[in-house]
PDB file of C-alpha atoms in Angstrom:
ATOM      1  CA  UNK A   1     -46.963  -2.522 -21.898  1.00 95.00           C
ATOM      2  CA  UNK A   2     -43.469  -3.909 -22.239  1.00 97.00           C
ATOM      3  CA  UNK A   3     -42.541  -7.330 -20.875  1.00 98.00           C
ATOM      4  CA  UNK A   4     -39.270  -8.383 -19.270  1.00 98.00           C
ATOM      5  CA  UNK A   5     -39.423 -12.091 -18.519  1.00 98.00           C
ATOM      6  CA  UNK A   6     -37.031 -14.218 -16.480  1.00 98.00           C
ATOM      7  CA  UNK A   7     -37.138 -17.951 -17.141  1.00 98.00           C
ATOM      8  CA  UNK A   8     -35.420 -19.662 -14.241  1.00 96.00           C
ATOM      9  CA  UNK A   9     -34.109 -23.112 -13.392  1.00 93.00           C
ATOM     10  CA  UNK A  10     -35.117 -22.333  -9.817  1.00 89.00           C
ATOM     11  CA  UNK A  11     -38.230 -23.300  -7.924  1.00 88.00           C
ATOM     12  CA  UNK A  12     -41.640 -22.279  -9.251  1.00 91.00           C
ATOM     13  CA  UNK A  13     -42.553 -21.420  -5.640  1.00 88.00           C
ATOM     14  CA  UNK A  14     -40.617 -18.177  -6.119  1.00 88.00           C
ATOM     15  CA  UNK A  15     -42.618 -17.041  -9.162  1.00 91.00           C
ATOM     16  CA  UNK A  16     -43.632 -13.382  -9.134  1.00 90.00           C
ATOM     17  CA  UNK A  17     -45.108 -10.737 -11.429  1.00 94.00           C
ATOM     18  CA  UNK A  18     -45.109  -6.976 -10.866  1.00 94.00           C
ATOM     19  CA  UNK A  19     -46.016  -3.979 -13.001  1.00 94.00           C
ATOM     20  CA  UNK A  20     -44.209  -0.678 -12.617  1.00 92.00           C
ATOM     21  CA  UNK A  21     -43.043   2.399 -14.468  1.00 93.00           C
ATOM     22  CA  UNK A  22     -39.453   2.908 -15.611  1.00 93.00           C
ATOM     23  CA  UNK A  23     -38.383   5.989 -17.573  1.00 92.00           C
ATOM     24  CA  UNK A  24     -42.037   6.864 -18.113  1.00 93.00           C
ATOM     25  CA  UNK A  25     -42.840   3.456 -19.603  1.00 95.00           C
ATOM     26  CA  UNK A  26     -45.127   0.802 -18.149  1.00 97.00           C
ATOM     27  CA  UNK A  27     -43.402  -2.540 -17.904  1.00 97.00           C
ATOM     28  CA  UNK A  28     -44.228  -5.947 -16.499  1.00 97.00           C
ATOM     29  CA  UNK A  29     -41.474  -7.894 -14.735  1.00 97.00           C
ATOM     30  CA  UNK A  30     -42.235 -11.596 -14.457  1.00 97.00           C
ATOM     31  CA  UNK A  31     -40.270 -14.577 -13.186  1.00 96.00           C
ATOM     32  CA  UNK A  32     -41.183 -18.166 -14.153  1.00 97.00           C
ATOM     33  CA  UNK A  33     -39.386 -21.049 -12.432  1.00 95.00           C
ATOM     34  CA  UNK A  34     -39.041 -24.473 -14.059  1.00 95.00           C
ATOM     35  CA  UNK A  35     -37.905 -26.497 -11.019  1.00 93.00           C
ATOM     36  CA  UNK A  36     -34.590 -27.448 -12.572  1.00 92.00           C
ATOM     37  CA  UNK A  37     -36.138 -28.731 -15.816  1.00 94.00           C
ATOM     38  CA  UNK A  38     -33.780 -27.504 -18.532  1.00 95.00           C
ATOM     39  CA  UNK A  39     -35.954 -28.815 -21.367  1.00 96.00           C
ATOM     40  CA  UNK A  40     -38.975 -26.949 -20.027  1.00 98.00           C
ATOM     41  CA  UNK A  41     -36.888 -23.791 -19.667  1.00 98.00           C
ATOM     42  CA  UNK A  42     -35.563 -24.094 -23.229  1.00 98.00           C
ATOM     43  CA  UNK A  43     -39.129 -24.554 -24.498  1.00 98.00           C
ATOM     44  CA  UNK A  44     -40.227 -21.385 -22.692  1.00 99.00           C
ATOM     45  CA  UNK A  45     -37.341 -19.427 -24.191  1.00 99.00           C
ATOM     46  CA  UNK A  46     -38.394 -20.606 -27.658  1.00 98.00           C
ATOM     47  CA  UNK A  47     -42.030 -19.699 -26.960  1.00 98.00           C
ATOM     48  CA  UNK A  48     -41.281 -16.167 -25.756  1.00 99.00           C
ATOM     49  CA  UNK A  49     -38.660 -15.335 -28.367  1.00 98.00           C
ATOM     50  CA  UNK A  50     -40.060 -12.431 -30.366  1.00 97.00           C
ATOM     51  CA  UNK A  51     -42.935 -11.936 -27.887  1.00 98.00           C
ATOM     52  CA  UNK A  52     -41.183 -10.566 -24.805  1.00 98.00           C
ATOM     53  CA  UNK A  53     -39.189  -7.325 -25.075  1.00 98.00           C
ATOM     54  CA  UNK A  54     -36.248  -8.875 -23.212  1.00 99.00           C
ATOM     55  CA  UNK A  55     -35.528 -12.242 -21.618  1.00 99.00           C
ATOM     56  CA  UNK A  56     -33.512 -13.165 -18.546  1.00 98.00           C
ATOM     57  CA  UNK A  57     -31.788 -16.437 -17.708  1.00 98.00           C
ATOM     58  CA  UNK A  58     -32.540 -17.111 -14.037  1.00 94.00           C
ATOM     59  CA  UNK A  59     -31.114 -19.661 -11.631  1.00 91.00           C
ATOM     60  CA  UNK A  60     -28.073 -20.131 -13.849  1.00 93.00           C
ATOM     61  CA  UNK A  61     -25.337 -18.225 -15.637  1.00 94.00           C
ATOM     62  CA  UNK A  62     -24.463 -18.413 -19.310  1.00 96.00           C
ATOM     63  CA  UNK A  63     -20.897 -17.869 -18.163  1.00 95.00           C
ATOM     64  CA  UNK A  64     -18.811 -16.186 -15.482  1.00 93.00           C
ATOM     65  CA  UNK A  65     -16.968 -12.903 -15.876  1.00 92.00           C
ATOM     66  CA  UNK A  66     -13.963 -12.951 -13.542  1.00 92.00           C
ATOM     67  CA  UNK A  67     -11.595  -9.978 -13.519  1.00 88.00           C
ATOM     68  CA  UNK A  68     -12.465  -9.134 -17.112  1.00 87.00           C
ATOM     69  CA  UNK A  69     -12.252 -12.688 -18.494  1.00 91.00           C
ATOM     70  CA  UNK A  70     -15.298 -14.593 -19.711  1.00 94.00           C
ATOM     71  CA  UNK A  71     -15.700 -18.303 -18.960  1.00 95.00           C
ATOM     72  CA  UNK A  72     -18.687 -19.958 -20.715  1.00 95.00           C
ATOM     73  CA  UNK A  73     -20.869 -22.507 -18.913  1.00 95.00           C
ATOM     74  CA  UNK A  74     -21.548 -24.795 -21.836  1.00 95.00           C
ATOM     75  CA  UNK A  75     -24.289 -26.855 -20.185  1.00 94.00           C
ATOM     76  CA  UNK A  76     -26.410 -23.715 -19.697  1.00 96.00           C
ATOM     77  CA  UNK A  77     -26.019 -22.136 -23.127  1.00 95.00           C
ATOM     78  CA  UNK A  78     -28.376 -24.579 -24.922  1.00 96.00           C
ATOM     79  CA  UNK A  79     -31.232 -22.954 -22.964  1.00 97.00           C
ATOM     80  CA  UNK A  80     -31.091 -19.927 -25.261  1.00 98.00           C
ATOM     81  CA  UNK A  81     -29.709 -21.529 -28.412  1.00 96.00           C
ATOM     82  CA  UNK A  82     -32.993 -21.001 -30.270  1.00 96.00           C
ATOM     83  CA  UNK A  83     -33.556 -17.401 -29.134  1.00 98.00           C
ATOM     84  CA  UNK A  84     -33.076 -15.316 -32.285  1.00 97.00           C
ATOM     85  CA  UNK A  85     -35.221 -12.178 -31.998  1.00 98.00           C
ATOM     86  CA  UNK A  86     -35.401 -11.126 -28.345  1.00 98.00           C
ATOM     87  CA  UNK A  87     -32.303  -9.928 -26.448  1.00 99.00           C
ATOM     88  CA  UNK A  88     -31.390 -12.274 -23.600  1.00 98.00           C
ATOM     89  CA  UNK A  89     -29.184 -11.705 -20.546  1.00 98.00           C
ATOM     90  CA  UNK A  90     -28.098 -13.627 -17.463  1.00 97.00           C
ATOM     91  CA  UNK A  91     -27.505 -10.391 -15.542  1.00 96.00           C
ATOM     92  CA  UNK A  92     -23.749 -10.278 -16.119  1.00 95.00           C
ATOM     93  CA  UNK A  93     -23.894  -6.558 -16.907  1.00 96.00           C
ATOM     94  CA  UNK A  94     -25.538  -5.581 -13.610  1.00 96.00           C
ATOM     95  CA  UNK A  95     -23.248  -7.920 -11.691  1.00 95.00           C
ATOM     96  CA  UNK A  96     -20.383  -5.805 -12.991  1.00 94.00           C
ATOM     97  CA  UNK A  97     -22.037  -2.408 -12.455  1.00 96.00           C
ATOM     98  CA  UNK A  98     -24.819  -2.200  -9.849  1.00 96.00           C
ATOM     99  CA  UNK A  99     -23.278  -4.872  -7.617  1.00 95.00           C
ATOM    100  CA  UNK A 100     -20.007  -2.934  -7.449  1.00 95.00           C
ATOM    101  CA  UNK A 101     -21.823  -0.508  -5.129  1.00 96.00           C
ATOM    102  CA  UNK A 102     -22.606  -3.096  -2.443  1.00 96.00           C
ATOM    103  CA  UNK A 103     -19.821  -2.297   0.040  1.00 97.00           C
ATOM    104  CA  UNK A 104     -20.408   1.443  -0.417  1.00 96.00           C
ATOM    105  CA  UNK A 105     -24.097   1.088   0.504  1.00 96.00           C
ATOM    106  CA  UNK A 106     -23.203  -0.862   3.654  1.00 97.00           C
ATOM    107  CA  UNK A 107     -20.715   1.801   4.758  1.00 96.00           C
ATOM    108  CA  UNK A 108     -23.184   4.588   3.985  1.00 96.00           C
ATOM    109  CA  UNK A 109     -25.891   2.975   6.117  1.00 96.00           C
ATOM    110  CA  UNK A 110     -23.869   1.458   8.953  1.00 96.00           C
ATOM    111  CA  UNK A 111     -20.547   3.259   8.971  1.00 95.00           C
ATOM    112  CA  UNK A 112     -17.279   1.363   9.198  1.00 94.00           C
ATOM    113  CA  UNK A 113     -17.835  -2.361   9.700  1.00 96.00           C
ATOM    114  CA  UNK A 114     -15.628  -4.012  12.339  1.00 95.00           C
ATOM    115  CA  UNK A 115     -14.062  -6.483  12.181  1.00 97.00           C
ATOM    116  CA  UNK A 116     -13.648  -5.763   8.498  1.00 98.00           C
ATOM    117  CA  UNK A 117     -14.121  -9.320   7.245  1.00 99.00           C
ATOM    118  CA  UNK A 118     -16.275 -10.752   4.456  1.00 99.00           C
ATOM    119  CA  UNK A 119     -16.981 -14.377   3.558  1.00 98.00           C
ATOM    120  CA  UNK A 120     -17.916 -14.865  -0.096  1.00 98.00           C
ATOM    121  CA  UNK A 121     -20.004 -18.013  -0.441  1.00 94.00           C
ATOM    122  CA  UNK A 122     -19.292 -17.579  -4.129  1.00 91.00           C
ATOM    123  CA  UNK A 123     -17.059 -14.746  -5.256  1.00 92.00           C
ATOM    124  CA  UNK A 124     -16.130 -15.619  -8.816  1.00 92.00           C
ATOM    125  CA  UNK A 125     -19.721 -15.607 -10.086  1.00 90.00           C
ATOM    126  CA  UNK A 126     -20.361 -12.079  -8.763  1.00 93.00           C
ATOM    127  CA  UNK A 127     -17.003 -10.441  -9.314  1.00 94.00           C
ATOM    128  CA  UNK A 128     -18.413  -6.915  -9.193  1.00 94.00           C
ATOM    129  CA  UNK A 129     -19.735  -7.488  -5.669  1.00 96.00           C
ATOM    130  CA  UNK A 130     -16.483  -9.179  -4.715  1.00 96.00           C
ATOM    131  CA  UNK A 131     -14.410  -6.294  -6.041  1.00 96.00           C
ATOM    132  CA  UNK A 132     -16.463  -3.766  -4.084  1.00 97.00           C
ATOM    133  CA  UNK A 133     -15.402  -5.341  -0.780  1.00 98.00           C
ATOM    134  CA  UNK A 134     -11.799  -5.806  -1.871  1.00 97.00           C
ATOM    135  CA  UNK A 135     -11.614  -2.136  -2.881  1.00 97.00           C
ATOM    136  CA  UNK A 136     -13.129  -1.162   0.489  1.00 97.00           C
ATOM    137  CA  UNK A 137     -10.252  -2.844   2.318  1.00 97.00           C
ATOM    138  CA  UNK A 138     -11.971  -5.926   3.706  1.00 98.00           C
ATOM    139  CA  UNK A 139     -10.135  -9.093   4.723  1.00 98.00           C
ATOM    140  CA  UNK A 140     -11.851 -11.832   2.757  1.00 98.00           C
ATOM    141  CA  UNK A 141     -12.241 -15.545   2.147  1.00 98.00           C
ATOM    142  CA  UNK A 142     -13.703 -17.152  -0.981  1.00 97.00           C
ATOM    143  CA  UNK A 143     -15.939 -20.194  -0.441  1.00 95.00           C
ATOM    144  CA  UNK A 144     -16.274 -21.084  -4.117  1.00 94.00           C
ATOM    145  CA  UNK A 145     -14.484 -24.435  -3.885  1.00 93.00           C
ATOM    146  CA  UNK A 146     -16.384 -25.294  -0.703  1.00 93.00           C
ATOM    147  CA  UNK A 147     -19.877 -24.753  -2.043  1.00 90.00           C
ATOM    148  CA  UNK A 148     -19.542 -25.370  -5.789  1.00 86.00           C
ATOM    149  CA  UNK A 149     -17.298 -28.443  -5.649  1.00 87.00           C
ATOM    150  CA  UNK A 150     -17.565 -29.593  -2.038  1.00 88.00           C
ATOM    151  CA  UNK A 151     -13.846 -29.137  -1.403  1.00 92.00           C
ATOM    152  CA  UNK A 152     -12.987 -27.841   2.117  1.00 93.00           C
ATOM    153  CA  UNK A 153     -10.509 -25.319   0.743  1.00 94.00           C
ATOM    154  CA  UNK A 154     -10.670 -21.611   1.594  1.00 96.00           C
ATOM    155  CA  UNK A 155      -9.238 -19.176  -0.963  1.00 96.00           C
ATOM    156  CA  UNK A 156      -7.728 -16.169   0.796  1.00 96.00           C
ATOM    157  CA  UNK A 157      -6.529 -13.917  -2.004  1.00 95.00           C
ATOM    158  CA  UNK A 158      -8.038 -12.454  -5.156  1.00 94.00           C
ATOM    159  CA  UNK A 159      -4.907 -13.441  -7.075  1.00 95.00           C
ATOM    160  CA  UNK A 160      -5.404 -17.068  -6.068  1.00 95.00           C
ATOM    161  CA  UNK A 161      -9.101 -16.852  -6.969  1.00 94.00           C
ATOM    162  CA  UNK A 162      -8.259 -15.514 -10.426  1.00 94.00           C
ATOM    163  CA  UNK A 163      -5.645 -18.212 -11.004  1.00 95.00           C
ATOM    164  CA  UNK A 164      -7.940 -20.994  -9.849  1.00 94.00           C
ATOM    165  CA  UNK A 165     -10.707 -19.587 -12.054  1.00 93.00           C
ATOM    166  CA  UNK A 166      -8.379 -19.533 -15.066  1.00 94.00           C
ATOM    167  CA  UNK A 167      -7.381 -23.153 -14.440  1.00 93.00           C
ATOM    168  CA  UNK A 168     -10.661 -24.655 -13.260  1.00 92.00           C
ATOM    169  CA  UNK A 169     -13.493 -22.795 -14.986  1.00 93.00           C
ATOM    170  CA  UNK A 170     -12.698 -24.018 -18.523  1.00 94.00           C
ATOM    171  CA  UNK A 171     -13.221 -27.543 -17.122  1.00 92.00           C
ATOM    172  CA  UNK A 172     -16.050 -26.745 -14.693  1.00 91.00           C
ATOM    173  CA  UNK A 173     -17.854 -24.949 -17.514  1.00 92.00           C
ATOM    174  CA  UNK A 174     -18.327 -28.302 -19.253  1.00 94.00           C
ATOM    175  CA  UNK A 175     -19.879 -30.077 -16.254  1.00 91.00           C
ATOM    176  CA  UNK A 176     -23.666 -30.495 -15.949  1.00 90.00           C
ATOM    177  CA  UNK A 177     -24.878 -27.342 -14.235  1.00 87.00           C
ATOM    178  CA  UNK A 178     -26.750 -29.176 -11.472  1.00 83.00           C
ATOM    179  CA  UNK A 179     -23.447 -30.688 -10.331  1.00 85.00           C
ATOM    180  CA  UNK A 180     -22.134 -27.273  -9.278  1.00 79.00           C
ATOM    181  CA  UNK A 181     -25.275 -25.316  -8.352  1.00 79.00           C
ATOM    182  CA  UNK A 182     -28.597 -26.286  -6.714  1.00 70.00           C
ATOM    183  CA  UNK A 183     -31.596 -26.079  -9.035  1.00 72.00           C
ATOM    184  CA  UNK A 184     -35.321 -26.576  -8.491  1.00 65.00           C
ATOM    185  CA  UNK A 185     -36.331 -28.036  -5.125  1.00 65.00           C
ATOM    186  CA  UNK A 186     -32.694 -28.544  -4.096  1.00 63.00           C
ATOM    187  CA  UNK A 187     -32.569 -24.796  -3.515  1.00 65.00           C
ATOM    188  CA  UNK A 188     -34.945 -25.272  -0.578  1.00 69.00           C
ATOM    189  CA  UNK A 189     -32.924 -28.049   1.110  1.00 74.00           C
ATOM    190  CA  UNK A 190     -30.840 -27.012   4.128  1.00 84.00           C
ATOM    191  CA  UNK A 191     -27.295 -28.366   4.475  1.00 88.00           C
ATOM    192  CA  UNK A 192     -25.421 -26.241   7.049  1.00 93.00           C
ATOM    193  CA  UNK A 193     -21.659 -26.439   6.604  1.00 93.00           C
ATOM    194  CA  UNK A 194     -18.448 -24.450   7.077  1.00 94.00           C
ATOM    195  CA  UNK A 195     -19.929 -22.649  10.055  1.00 95.00           C
ATOM    196  CA  UNK A 196     -16.486 -21.490  11.175  1.00 97.00           C
ATOM    197  CA  UNK A 197     -16.254 -19.143   8.195  1.00 98.00           C
ATOM    198  CA  UNK A 198     -19.755 -17.769   8.736  1.00 98.00           C
ATOM    199  CA  UNK A 199     -18.710 -17.088  12.346  1.00 98.00           C
ATOM    200  CA  UNK A 200     -15.410 -15.474  11.295  1.00 98.00           C
ATOM    201  CA  UNK A 201     -16.943 -12.853   8.997  1.00 98.00           C
ATOM    202  CA  UNK A 202     -18.920  -9.696   9.725  1.00 99.00           C
ATOM    203  CA  UNK A 203     -20.407  -9.752   6.208  1.00 99.00           C
ATOM    204  CA  UNK A 204     -21.707 -12.847   4.407  1.00 98.00           C
ATOM    205  CA  UNK A 205     -21.823 -12.070   0.686  1.00 98.00           C
ATOM    206  CA  UNK A 206     -22.668 -13.947  -2.473  1.00 95.00           C
ATOM    207  CA  UNK A 207     -25.352 -16.043  -4.070  1.00 90.00           C
ATOM    208  CA  UNK A 208     -28.515 -16.175  -1.983  1.00 89.00           C
ATOM    209  CA  UNK A 209     -29.192 -19.876  -2.462  1.00 87.00           C
ATOM    210  CA  UNK A 210     -25.728 -20.835  -1.255  1.00 90.00           C
ATOM    211  CA  UNK A 211     -26.158 -18.617   1.810  1.00 95.00           C
ATOM    212  CA  UNK A 212     -29.613 -19.908   2.756  1.00 93.00           C
ATOM    213  CA  UNK A 213     -28.784 -23.535   2.048  1.00 92.00           C
ATOM    214  CA  UNK A 214     -25.557 -23.676   4.031  1.00 94.00           C
ATOM    215  CA  UNK A 215     -25.804 -21.000   6.733  1.00 96.00           C
ATOM    216  CA  UNK A 216     -25.861 -21.994  10.428  1.00 97.00           C
ATOM    217  CA  UNK A 217     -28.991 -21.606  12.542  1.00 96.00           C
ATOM    218  CA  UNK A 218     -27.672 -18.378  14.077  1.00 97.00           C
ATOM    219  CA  UNK A 219     -26.236 -15.382  12.221  1.00 98.00           C
ATOM    220  CA  UNK A 220     -26.306 -12.987  15.160  1.00 98.00           C
ATOM    221  CA  UNK A 221     -25.042  -9.549  14.176  1.00 98.00           C
ATOM    222  CA  UNK A 222     -24.073 -10.569  10.644  1.00 98.00           C
ATOM    223  CA  UNK A 223     -24.648  -8.421   7.561  1.00 98.00           C
ATOM    224  CA  UNK A 224     -26.019 -10.351   4.587  1.00 98.00           C
ATOM    225  CA  UNK A 225     -25.246  -9.087   1.089  1.00 98.00           C
ATOM    226  CA  UNK A 226     -26.926 -11.096  -1.636  1.00 95.00           C
ATOM    227  CA  UNK A 227     -28.985 -10.986  -4.810  1.00 88.00           C
ATOM    228  CA  UNK A 228     -32.548 -12.317  -4.844  1.00 83.00           C
ATOM    229  CA  UNK A 229     -34.803 -12.441  -1.781  1.00 88.00           C
ATOM    230  CA  UNK A 230     -38.456 -13.100  -1.046  1.00 87.00           C
ATOM    231  CA  UNK A 231     -40.323 -11.968   2.099  1.00 89.00           C
ATOM    232  CA  UNK A 232     -39.797 -15.518   3.411  1.00 91.00           C
ATOM    233  CA  UNK A 233     -36.036 -15.188   2.907  1.00 92.00           C
ATOM    234  CA  UNK A 234     -36.001 -11.889   4.783  1.00 94.00           C
ATOM    235  CA  UNK A 235     -37.914 -13.482   7.658  1.00 95.00           C
ATOM    236  CA  UNK A 236     -35.424 -16.357   7.736  1.00 96.00           C
ATOM    237  CA  UNK A 237     -32.452 -13.996   7.990  1.00 97.00           C
ATOM    238  CA  UNK A 238     -34.199 -11.926  10.671  1.00 98.00           C
ATOM    239  CA  UNK A 239     -35.055 -15.018  12.713  1.00 97.00           C
ATOM    240  CA  UNK A 240     -31.417 -16.143  12.488  1.00 98.00           C
ATOM    241  CA  UNK A 241     -30.397 -12.848  14.119  1.00 98.00           C
ATOM    242  CA  UNK A 242     -28.780 -11.123  11.149  1.00 98.00           C
ATOM    243  CA  UNK A 243     -28.194  -7.411  11.674  1.00 98.00           C
ATOM    244  CA  UNK A 244     -28.962  -6.165   8.165  1.00 98.00           C
ATOM    245  CA  UNK A 245     -29.694  -7.303   4.623  1.00 97.00           C
ATOM    246  CA  UNK A 246     -28.393  -5.694   1.443  1.00 96.00           C
ATOM    247  CA  UNK A 247     -29.884  -6.927  -1.807  1.00 94.00           C
ATOM    248  CA  UNK A 248     -27.949  -5.866  -4.860  1.00 91.00           C
ATOM    249  CA  UNK A 249     -31.125  -5.148  -6.798  1.00 90.00           C
ATOM    250  CA  UNK A 250     -33.941  -2.834  -5.636  1.00 86.00           C
ATOM    251  CA  UNK A 251     -37.038  -4.253  -3.960  1.00 81.00           C
ATOM    252  CA  UNK A 252     -40.445  -4.220  -5.669  1.00 80.00           C
ATOM    253  CA  UNK A 253     -43.530  -5.254  -3.652  1.00 75.00           C
ATOM    254  CA  UNK A 254     -41.345  -6.889  -1.006  1.00 75.00           C
ATOM    255  CA  UNK A 255     -39.322  -8.875  -3.523  1.00 75.00           C
ATOM    256  CA  UNK A 256     -35.869  -8.264  -4.953  1.00 80.00           C
ATOM    257  CA  UNK A 257     -35.640  -9.851  -8.378  1.00 84.00           C
ATOM    258  CA  UNK A 258     -32.490 -11.352  -9.840  1.00 89.00           C
ATOM    259  CA  UNK A 259     -29.961  -9.288 -11.755  1.00 93.00           C
ATOM    260  CA  UNK A 260     -31.034 -11.063 -14.936  1.00 96.00           C
ATOM    261  CA  UNK A 261     -34.614  -9.791 -14.714  1.00 96.00           C
ATOM    262  CA  UNK A 262     -33.698  -6.238 -13.755  1.00 96.00           C
ATOM    263  CA  UNK A 263     -31.170  -6.100 -16.579  1.00 98.00           C
ATOM    264  CA  UNK A 264     -33.813  -7.464 -18.959  1.00 98.00           C
ATOM    265  CA  UNK A 265     -36.134  -4.670 -17.797  1.00 97.00           C
ATOM    266  CA  UNK A 266     -33.475  -2.043 -18.509  1.00 98.00           C
ATOM    267  CA  UNK A 267     -32.884  -3.540 -21.951  1.00 98.00           C
ATOM    268  CA  UNK A 268     -36.628  -3.441 -22.628  1.00 98.00           C
ATOM    269  CA  UNK A 269     -37.119   0.221 -21.679  1.00 97.00           C
ATOM    270  CA  UNK A 270     -33.931   1.283 -23.468  1.00 97.00           C
ATOM    271  CA  UNK A 271     -35.507   0.386 -26.799  1.00 94.00           C
ATOM    272  CA  UNK A 272     -32.128  -0.747 -28.134  1.00 95.00           C
ATOM    273  CA  UNK A 273     -33.271  -4.283 -28.895  1.00 95.00           C
ATOM    274  CA  UNK A 274     -29.940  -5.744 -27.760  1.00 97.00           C
ATOM    275  CA  UNK A 275     -27.900  -6.471 -24.658  1.00 98.00           C
ATOM    276  CA  UNK A 276     -26.537  -3.218 -23.213  1.00 98.00           C
ATOM    277  CA  UNK A 277     -22.904  -2.333 -22.616  1.00 97.00           C
ATOM    278  CA  UNK A 278     -21.728  -1.626 -19.066  1.00 96.00           C
ATOM    279  CA  UNK A 279     -21.537   2.117 -19.719  1.00 97.00           C
ATOM    280  CA  UNK A 280     -25.111   2.136 -21.058  1.00 98.00           C
ATOM    281  CA  UNK A 281     -26.285   0.287 -17.957  1.00 98.00           C
ATOM    282  CA  UNK A 282     -24.468   2.806 -15.767  1.00 97.00           C
ATOM    283  CA  UNK A 283     -26.297   5.654 -17.519  1.00 97.00           C
ATOM    284  CA  UNK A 284     -29.674   3.981 -16.937  1.00 97.00           C
ATOM    285  CA  UNK A 285     -28.871   3.208 -13.306  1.00 96.00           C
ATOM    286  CA  UNK A 286     -27.984   6.858 -12.797  1.00 96.00           C
ATOM    287  CA  UNK A 287     -31.132   8.088 -14.567  1.00 95.00           C
ATOM    288  CA  UNK A 288     -33.331   5.783 -12.478  1.00 94.00           C
ATOM    289  CA  UNK A 289     -31.321   6.374  -9.282  1.00 93.00           C
ATOM    290  CA  UNK A 290     -31.144   2.630  -8.692  1.00 92.00           C
ATOM    291  CA  UNK A 291     -28.978   1.370  -5.841  1.00 92.00           C
ATOM    292  CA  UNK A 292     -28.656  -1.852  -3.859  1.00 94.00           C
ATOM    293  CA  UNK A 293     -31.410  -2.039  -1.246  1.00 93.00           C
ATOM    294  CA  UNK A 294     -30.547  -1.814   2.467  1.00 95.00           C
ATOM    295  CA  UNK A 295     -32.820  -3.234   5.157  1.00 95.00           C
ATOM    296  CA  UNK A 296     -32.190  -3.299   8.910  1.00 97.00           C
ATOM    297  CA  UNK A 297     -33.262  -6.628  10.427  1.00 97.00           C
ATOM    298  CA  UNK A 298     -32.179  -6.600  14.073  1.00 94.00           C
ATOM    299  CA  UNK A 299     -30.800  -3.513  15.796  1.00 77.00           C
TER     300      UNK A 299
END
């Protein structure tokens, strides 16, 4: 059996292991959280190098791909510095392919969304998802500066987001990762803020931890579009009154894994022994008929 393993800086409470069949091959998908301990994560990457068929970096990005440009996150890259034999991915390929279908899946399931407004809690780190809503004609606001840096500044155009990314990310990429993104137990701490933008939008899209950490108590009628969810997350969104949930990766045994783990699984079953190009990922997605997962929460 093949093994795709995600080693995450996130909470160990979200650990999960499933076995399934992809392209006629049995494969185990497993996620191991290290509660924000970067040294422990690096040690696990060293241990599994050459043993797993593919590795995923969870709870962090090796870098951000924004409108075709790559911005390294230098504080994260040491995690995989010693990985020499096993291909490793942070899910950037699926963020640029599978996640580009997010707005289409919403329209297919719910029809035209009105008012046509989306609030990205973080748009630059999931540019494929962001682009899907822009292409679908949504009015949008980026919350990247609000949630990553704590600056109460809304970005209201993709051009501005690209320019800010080009100016800021080379500097932000050198900051300690925990300064800009919650890791470990901090992911479970609630800090509601910027409720006016949650209220303004019909769709709340972006990183799941940002959404859960900062969302208001009520999300009545809202559509949530995010990445990784557990059954507890789904219950939280339902209790808050959200209308529907779209996870950009499929659901296995009630859990949608991160893009990094699903991409690692595709790398493993491809047999290529390397990170796959976007066109190769598209071919596998088509062969497996994989789409973002839609779930109605409150009618």
